[in-house]
Short mmCIF file of C-alpha atoms in Angstrom, two decimals:
data_model
loop_
_atom_site.label_atom_id
_atom_site.label_comp_id
_atom_site.label_asym_id
_atom_site.label_seq_id
_atom_site.Cartn_x
_atom_site.Cartn_y
_atom_site.Cartn_z
CA MET A 1 84.38 78.67 143.16
CA VAL A 2 83.53 80.25 146.52
CA ASP A 3 80.18 79.84 148.49
CA TRP A 4 80.79 83.30 150.32
CA LYS A 5 77.45 82.40 152.63
CA LEU A 6 78.89 79.45 153.45
CA ALA A 7 81.73 81.29 154.53
CA VAL A 8 80.23 83.43 156.77
CA ALA A 9 78.15 81.08 158.47
CA THR A 10 81.46 78.64 158.80
CA ALA A 11 83.24 81.50 160.14
CA THR A 12 80.75 82.82 162.52
CA ARG A 13 79.87 79.25 163.61
CA LEU A 14 84.21 78.50 164.52
CA VAL A 15 85.01 81.64 165.81
CA ARG A 16 86.28 81.50 169.21
CA PRO A 17 84.01 83.61 171.80
CA GLY A 18 84.98 87.05 172.84
CA PRO A 19 86.33 87.55 176.34
CA GLU A 20 83.69 87.50 179.70
CA ILE A 21 82.19 91.20 179.95
CA GLY A 22 78.85 91.96 181.03
CA ARG A 23 76.26 93.94 178.91
CA ASP A 24 76.72 97.30 180.92
CA ALA A 25 80.65 97.25 180.80
CA ALA A 26 80.03 96.36 176.70
CA ARG A 27 78.06 99.26 176.10
CA GLU A 28 80.98 101.10 178.31
CA VAL A 29 83.58 99.67 175.65
CA VAL A 30 81.59 100.48 172.60
CA ALA A 31 80.58 104.34 173.68
CA GLU A 32 84.08 104.76 174.94
CA LEU A 33 85.48 103.54 171.56
CA ARG A 34 83.59 105.80 169.57
CA ARG A 35 84.66 108.95 171.83
CA HIS A 36 88.58 107.92 171.32
CA ALA A 37 87.64 107.69 167.38
CA LYS A 38 86.20 111.25 167.15
CA THR A 39 88.86 112.22 169.50
CA SER A 40 91.48 110.85 167.14
CA GLU A 41 90.40 112.47 164.22
CA GLU A 42 91.29 115.53 165.40
CA HIS A 43 94.74 114.38 167.08
CA VAL A 44 95.63 112.74 163.80
CA ARG A 45 94.63 115.63 161.68
CA GLY A 46 96.50 118.12 163.50
CA PHE A 47 99.98 116.03 163.83
CA THR A 48 100.07 114.96 160.12
CA ARG A 49 98.09 118.20 158.70
CA MET A 50 96.07 116.29 156.12
CA THR A 51 92.23 117.12 155.86
CA PRO A 52 90.01 115.97 153.57
CA PRO A 53 88.56 118.30 151.00
CA GLY A 54 86.06 120.13 152.81
CA GLY A 55 87.02 119.38 155.74
CA GLY A 56 85.09 116.56 156.70
CA ASP A 57 82.61 119.00 158.44
CA ASP A 58 79.91 119.19 155.34
CA PRO A 59 77.74 116.50 153.72
CA ALA A 60 80.68 115.19 151.47
CA GLY A 61 82.75 115.26 153.86
CA THR A 62 84.50 112.02 156.16
CA ASN A 63 81.94 112.38 159.03
CA HIS A 64 79.23 111.64 157.27
CA ASP A 65 80.78 109.47 154.60
CA THR A 66 83.27 107.05 156.36
CA PRO A 67 81.49 105.98 158.96
CA VAL A 68 83.24 104.38 162.33
CA LEU A 69 81.29 101.16 163.40
CA ILE A 70 82.26 99.07 166.71
CA VAL A 71 81.84 95.46 165.42
CA ASP A 72 82.27 92.05 166.97
CA ARG A 73 84.29 89.33 165.41
CA ALA A 74 80.87 88.21 163.49
CA GLY A 75 80.68 91.26 161.80
CA TRP A 76 84.31 92.03 160.96
CA ILE A 77 83.97 88.51 159.21
CA LYS A 78 80.86 89.77 157.42
CA ALA A 79 82.57 92.93 156.27
CA ASN A 80 85.70 91.32 155.14
CA VAL A 81 83.72 88.31 152.93
CA ALA A 82 81.92 91.17 151.58
CA GLY A 83 85.04 93.35 150.65
CA PHE A 84 86.94 90.00 149.59
CA ARG A 85 83.65 88.93 147.23
CA ALA A 86 83.86 92.34 145.56
CA LEU A 87 87.68 92.53 145.05
CA LEU A 88 88.25 89.06 144.20
CA GLY A 89 85.06 88.72 141.91
CA PRO A 90 86.82 89.24 138.16
CA LEU A 91 89.54 86.60 138.92
CA LEU A 92 87.25 83.72 140.12
CA GLU A 93 85.26 84.69 137.43
CA LYS A 94 87.91 84.01 135.19
CA MET A 95 88.71 80.69 137.41
CA SER A 96 85.15 79.63 136.54
CA ASP A 97 85.35 79.77 133.05
CA ARG A 98 88.33 77.81 132.59
CA ARG A 99 86.72 75.24 135.05
CA ALA A 100 83.63 75.71 132.67
CA ASN A 101 85.44 74.16 130.06
CA VAL A 102 86.52 70.94 131.50
CA PRO A 103 84.61 67.91 131.39
CA GLY A 104 82.01 68.04 134.68
CA GLY A 105 83.47 71.26 135.70
CA ALA A 106 80.07 72.63 136.48
CA VAL A 107 79.55 69.76 139.21
CA LEU A 108 83.09 70.31 140.52
CA GLY A 109 82.73 73.64 140.74
CA ALA A 110 79.67 73.71 142.80
CA VAL A 111 80.96 71.06 144.85
CA GLY A 112 84.37 72.89 145.16
CA GLY A 113 82.64 76.36 146.05
CA LYS A 114 81.27 74.79 149.46
CA VAL A 115 84.72 73.00 150.16
CA THR A 116 86.43 76.24 149.42
CA GLY A 117 83.77 78.51 151.56
CA VAL A 118 84.13 76.18 154.56
CA GLU A 119 87.67 76.53 154.20
CA LEU A 120 87.70 80.39 153.81
CA GLY A 121 85.53 80.27 156.78
CA MET A 122 87.76 78.59 159.04
CA LEU A 123 90.53 80.72 158.05
CA LEU A 124 88.60 84.07 158.64
CA SER A 125 87.51 82.67 161.97
CA PHE A 126 91.11 82.53 162.81
CA LEU A 127 91.89 85.94 162.15
CA ALA A 128 88.84 87.69 163.08
CA SER A 129 89.80 86.94 166.95
CA ARG A 130 93.07 88.75 166.25
CA VAL A 131 92.22 92.15 164.38
CA LEU A 132 91.87 95.06 166.41
CA GLY A 133 90.86 97.49 164.10
CA GLN A 134 90.79 98.11 160.25
CA TYR A 135 89.71 100.86 157.50
CA GLU A 136 87.69 98.57 155.07
CA THR A 137 88.41 100.01 151.82
CA PHE A 138 86.45 97.89 149.09
CA ALA A 139 83.08 96.23 150.38
CA PRO A 140 80.03 97.92 149.56
CA ALA A 141 77.81 99.97 151.67
CA THR A 142 74.91 97.69 152.98
CA ARG A 143 72.09 98.43 155.85
CA ASP A 144 73.71 96.34 158.50
CA LEU A 145 77.89 97.82 157.51
CA PRO A 146 77.41 101.44 156.24
CA GLY A 147 79.98 102.89 154.53
CA ALA A 148 80.57 105.59 151.76
CA ALA A 149 79.37 105.63 148.71
CA GLY A 150 82.64 105.00 147.07
CA GLY A 151 83.60 102.53 150.02
CA GLY A 152 85.03 103.07 153.08
CA ARG A 153 84.30 102.35 156.74
CA LEU A 154 86.47 102.26 160.03
CA LEU A 155 85.96 98.98 161.91
CA LEU A 156 87.02 98.69 165.38
CA VAL A 157 86.62 95.27 166.85
CA ALA A 158 85.61 95.78 170.81
CA PRO A 159 86.07 91.91 172.02
CA ASN A 160 89.55 91.88 170.43
CA ILE A 161 90.44 95.18 172.09
CA VAL A 162 89.29 94.11 175.15
CA HIS A 163 91.24 90.94 174.95
CA VAL A 164 94.36 92.28 174.19
CA GLU A 165 94.27 95.09 176.97
CA ARG A 166 93.85 92.34 179.35
CA GLU A 167 96.34 90.12 177.82
CA LEU A 168 98.74 92.72 177.72
CA ASP A 169 97.61 94.16 181.60
CA VAL A 170 97.84 97.66 180.00
CA ASP A 171 95.15 100.38 181.45
CA PRO A 172 92.39 99.82 179.32
CA HIS A 173 91.57 103.70 178.59
CA ASP A 174 94.74 104.45 177.38
CA PHE A 175 95.30 101.39 175.30
CA ARG A 176 91.94 101.96 173.48
CA LEU A 177 92.61 105.57 172.85
CA TRP A 178 96.29 104.38 170.97
CA VAL A 179 94.27 101.98 169.05
CA CYS A 180 92.07 104.24 167.82
CA LEU A 181 95.05 106.44 166.79
CA HIS A 182 96.75 103.98 164.71
CA GLU A 183 93.24 103.28 163.01
CA GLU A 184 92.12 107.13 162.51
CA THR A 185 95.30 107.16 160.68
CA HIS A 186 94.29 104.84 157.79
CA ARG A 187 90.66 106.79 157.74
CA THR A 188 92.89 109.87 157.18
CA GLN A 189 95.25 108.84 154.54
CA PHE A 190 91.91 107.85 152.56
CA THR A 191 89.80 110.45 152.70
CA ALA A 192 92.34 113.11 152.73
CA VAL A 193 94.03 111.25 149.48
CA PRO A 194 90.94 110.74 147.27
CA TRP A 195 92.96 109.00 144.44
CA LEU A 196 94.53 106.43 146.89
CA ARG A 197 91.50 104.29 146.91
CA ASP A 198 91.52 103.77 143.25
CA HIS A 199 94.66 103.62 142.88
CA ILE A 200 95.44 100.41 145.50
CA GLU A 201 92.32 99.10 143.57
CA GLY A 202 93.39 99.26 140.22
CA GLU A 203 96.98 97.69 141.06
CA ILE A 204 95.02 94.90 142.67
CA GLN A 205 92.89 94.47 139.64
CA SER A 206 95.85 94.68 137.84
CA PHE A 207 97.75 92.19 139.48
CA LEU A 208 94.89 89.49 139.79
CA GLY A 209 93.99 89.76 136.33
CA GLU A 210 97.83 88.68 135.30
CA THR A 211 97.11 86.01 137.39
CA GLU A 212 98.16 82.41 135.69
CA VAL A 213 98.01 79.91 138.42
CA ASP A 214 95.60 76.85 138.39
CA PRO A 215 92.43 77.19 139.86
CA ALA A 216 93.45 73.77 141.77
CA THR A 217 96.70 75.21 142.78
CA LEU A 218 95.50 78.28 144.26
CA LEU A 219 92.54 76.53 146.20
CA GLU A 220 94.77 73.85 147.35
CA ARG A 221 97.09 77.04 149.13
CA VAL A 222 93.73 77.87 150.70
CA ARG A 223 93.36 74.17 151.82
CA GLU A 224 96.73 73.80 152.81
CA ALA A 225 96.15 77.02 155.21
CA ALA A 226 92.42 75.76 156.58
CA GLN A 227 93.62 71.99 157.44
CA SER A 228 96.91 73.08 159.14
CA LEU A 229 94.53 75.39 161.51
CA ALA A 230 92.09 72.73 161.77
CA GLY A 231 94.79 69.68 162.83
CA GLY A 232 96.83 71.69 164.56
CA ARG A 233 99.89 71.46 163.06
CA PRO A 234 102.01 73.90 160.78
CA PRO A 235 101.83 73.70 157.15
CA GLN A 236 104.13 70.86 155.67
CA ASP A 237 106.82 73.02 154.43
CA GLU A 238 107.53 75.34 157.41
CA GLU A 239 110.86 73.49 157.88
CA GLU A 240 111.72 74.93 154.60
CA GLY A 241 111.03 78.25 155.56
CA GLY A 242 107.24 78.04 154.49
CA ARG A 243 105.74 79.99 151.70
CA SER A 244 102.68 82.20 151.55
CA ILE A 245 100.00 82.28 149.38
CA VAL A 246 101.56 85.35 147.50
CA ASP A 247 104.56 83.21 146.68
CA LEU A 248 102.30 81.68 143.85
CA VAL A 249 102.81 84.95 141.86
CA GLN A 250 104.37 83.46 138.36
CA THR A 251 104.86 86.43 136.01
CA PRO A 252 107.49 89.30 136.02
CA ALA A 253 104.57 91.58 135.51
CA GLN A 254 103.04 90.35 139.04
CA ARG A 255 106.44 90.77 140.62
CA GLU A 256 106.75 94.52 139.61
CA ILE A 257 102.94 95.08 140.59
CA LEU A 258 103.46 93.19 143.88
CA GLY A 259 106.55 95.56 144.71
CA ARG A 260 104.58 98.51 144.31
CA LEU A 261 101.74 97.67 146.42
CA THR A 262 104.12 96.18 149.33
CA ALA A 263 105.56 99.70 149.22
CA VAL A 264 102.55 101.65 149.40
CA MET A 265 101.24 99.17 151.88
CA SER A 266 104.51 99.77 153.94
CA LEU A 267 103.97 103.44 153.70
CA LEU A 268 100.29 103.50 155.11
CA GLU A 269 101.06 100.81 157.74
CA GLY A 270 104.74 102.83 158.95
CA HIS A 271 102.61 106.22 158.52
CA ALA A 272 99.95 104.91 160.81
CA ASP A 273 102.81 103.82 163.67
CA TYR A 274 104.74 106.84 163.19
CA VAL A 275 101.54 108.74 164.05
CA MET A 276 100.53 106.81 166.90
CA ASP A 277 104.06 107.38 168.38
CA GLY A 278 104.17 111.08 167.38
CA VAL A 279 100.64 111.67 168.82
CA GLY A 280 100.67 109.10 171.56
CA PRO A 281 102.94 110.73 174.25
CA ALA A 282 100.73 114.08 174.72
CA VAL A 283 97.51 112.28 174.85
CA VAL A 284 98.46 108.49 176.36
CA PRO A 285 100.04 108.58 179.40
CA SER A 286 100.97 105.09 179.65
CA VAL A 287 102.18 105.09 175.62
CA THR A 288 105.43 104.02 176.43
CA GLU A 289 104.41 100.78 178.27
CA ILE A 290 101.88 99.78 175.94
CA ARG A 291 104.13 100.53 173.02
CA GLU A 292 106.68 97.96 174.54
CA LYS A 293 104.16 95.41 175.41
CA PHE A 294 102.49 95.17 172.08
CA GLN A 295 105.48 95.20 169.92
CA GLN A 296 106.90 92.09 171.96
CA ARG A 297 103.33 90.66 171.39
CA ARG A 298 103.17 91.36 167.57
CA ALA A 299 107.14 89.60 167.13
CA THR A 300 106.23 86.55 169.26
CA GLY A 301 102.77 85.74 167.91
CA ALA A 302 100.80 82.86 169.89
CA GLY A 303 103.44 80.09 169.72
CA ARG A 304 104.56 77.82 166.74
CA LEU A 305 101.01 77.01 164.68
CA ASP A 306 100.34 80.50 164.95
CA ALA A 307 103.88 81.50 163.52
CA ALA A 308 103.39 79.10 160.70
CA LEU A 309 100.11 80.39 159.58
CA ARG A 310 101.04 83.72 159.54
CA LYS A 311 103.86 83.09 157.36
CA LEU A 312 101.48 80.97 155.07
CA LEU A 313 98.84 83.90 154.87
CA GLY A 314 101.47 86.42 154.38
CA LEU A 315 101.02 88.16 157.56
CA ASP A 316 104.74 88.13 158.49
CA ALA A 317 104.98 90.27 155.73
CA LYS A 318 102.77 92.70 157.13
CA LEU A 319 104.63 92.80 160.62
CA ARG A 320 107.87 94.01 158.20
CA GLN A 321 105.60 96.57 156.45
CA TYR A 322 105.09 98.31 159.81
CA ARG A 323 108.74 98.02 160.85
CA ASP A 324 110.35 99.34 157.45
CA GLY A 325 107.36 101.83 156.68
CA GLU A 326 107.79 103.53 160.17
CA ARG A 327 111.57 103.92 159.36
CA PHE A 328 110.86 105.53 155.97
CA VAL A 329 108.52 108.02 157.45
CA ARG A 330 110.53 108.69 160.34
CA ALA A 331 113.63 109.71 158.24
CA VAL A 332 111.74 111.47 155.82
CA VAL A 333 110.03 113.92 158.09
CA ASP A 334 113.70 114.14 160.11
CA GLU A 335 115.39 115.54 156.78
CA VAL A 336 112.37 117.50 154.83
CA GLY A 337 109.73 117.83 157.71
CA MET A 338 106.03 116.94 157.74
CA ASP A 339 105.16 119.14 155.07
CA GLY A 340 107.61 117.67 152.94
CA PHE A 341 106.75 114.45 153.63
CA ASN A 342 103.03 114.82 152.70
CA ARG A 343 104.50 115.79 149.38
CA VAL A 344 104.00 111.81 149.04
CA TRP A 345 100.29 111.85 149.07
CA THR A 346 100.58 114.23 145.60
CA SER A 347 100.02 111.35 143.07
CA PRO A 348 100.92 107.90 142.22
CA ASN A 349 104.17 109.16 141.13
CA THR A 350 105.36 110.54 144.25
CA LEU A 351 104.75 107.46 146.28
CA PRO A 352 107.58 105.44 147.27
CA THR A 353 109.09 102.67 145.63
CA LYS A 354 110.02 99.46 147.42
CA THR A 355 113.58 100.30 147.11
CA GLU A 356 112.77 103.57 148.42
CA ILE A 357 111.11 102.56 151.40
CA ALA A 358 114.52 100.78 152.23
CA LYS A 359 116.61 103.80 150.97
CA PRO A 360 114.50 107.17 152.34
CA ALA A 361 117.24 109.17 151.05
CA ASP A 362 116.77 108.22 147.65
CA TRP A 363 112.83 109.19 147.63
CA VAL A 364 113.74 112.52 149.38
CA ALA A 365 116.41 113.27 146.03
CA ARG A 366 113.78 112.28 143.69
CA VAL A 367 110.76 113.90 145.03
CA HIS A 368 112.89 117.21 146.33
CA ARG A 369 115.28 117.69 143.63
CA LYS A 370 115.68 121.12 142.63
CA PRO A 371 115.05 121.73 139.24
CA GLU A 372 117.96 122.51 136.94
CA SER A 373 118.56 126.01 136.24
#
């Protein structure tokens, strides 16, 4: 269904070159990001009061199991293709089995896999120049991209960080630390809450297992996004508000699962923003300027085509997750304090629902209600 090697090759070939920077300056950026990542670990743990089992200072802790990788755009592409391949494997196998029962399905599958590989590569080339950092959760560890045995590594995309700090015209040292605070919060979330990764993966696999989308329909949606990117034009249905790939959800069960996933992703993203803003004033002198300029950049995107593609890929939903999740975290901490908020990490049952993200008081009432005497 997907030629993964061709996807990597296509994305690597098409991705935009990074900003011009000398070799010595590039080394300095990498070294500084490594220092900031380590410093951020201490700041985030102190602010959130979250620590991995064992404290992260022994061989089983976060320092050894979840490495920080400073990557270029090609490295980000390879890591994400590996993650997609691991996560989507069961769905693609199911779709391949369906196609195998169609006359000529094997030939169509071989050809279609290459076409889809090229088109996925085009989309990844678009995204690879935009991501600043990522806690990569699902891809297996390799020699080139080491990670925890059960999954987990922090990626910082150095060329993109340099590009954005120049574009915003902000202090580069402050900006690099600010980015590291956000991404380190994600690493802390997953290392301090051992059940979180398996819970999210289980939800995703349940979602994919309910998929009843015809393979041709799903691939056509990917193709539409890729062709829009290649042709420099917005998707055809942009005038009607646009449809994202996740809008292909068909079953009630999928809609229910997607609601839970949306809530937990809003929590994770909003928590990272809240922590970044909470720690920032003490350690990032120009945090107010950075935050203001970055928020404006998030909201406006880079033009009409960029906005249309974000809609098609569901990236506009991610922007709402930052905003809604941060409001939830702030409201809960204001009401019950940081320790009271941290009860959210107790089990899947204490995660907020999609409704509770919008109404934090409902989560507080449910999780903090006093037992009847």
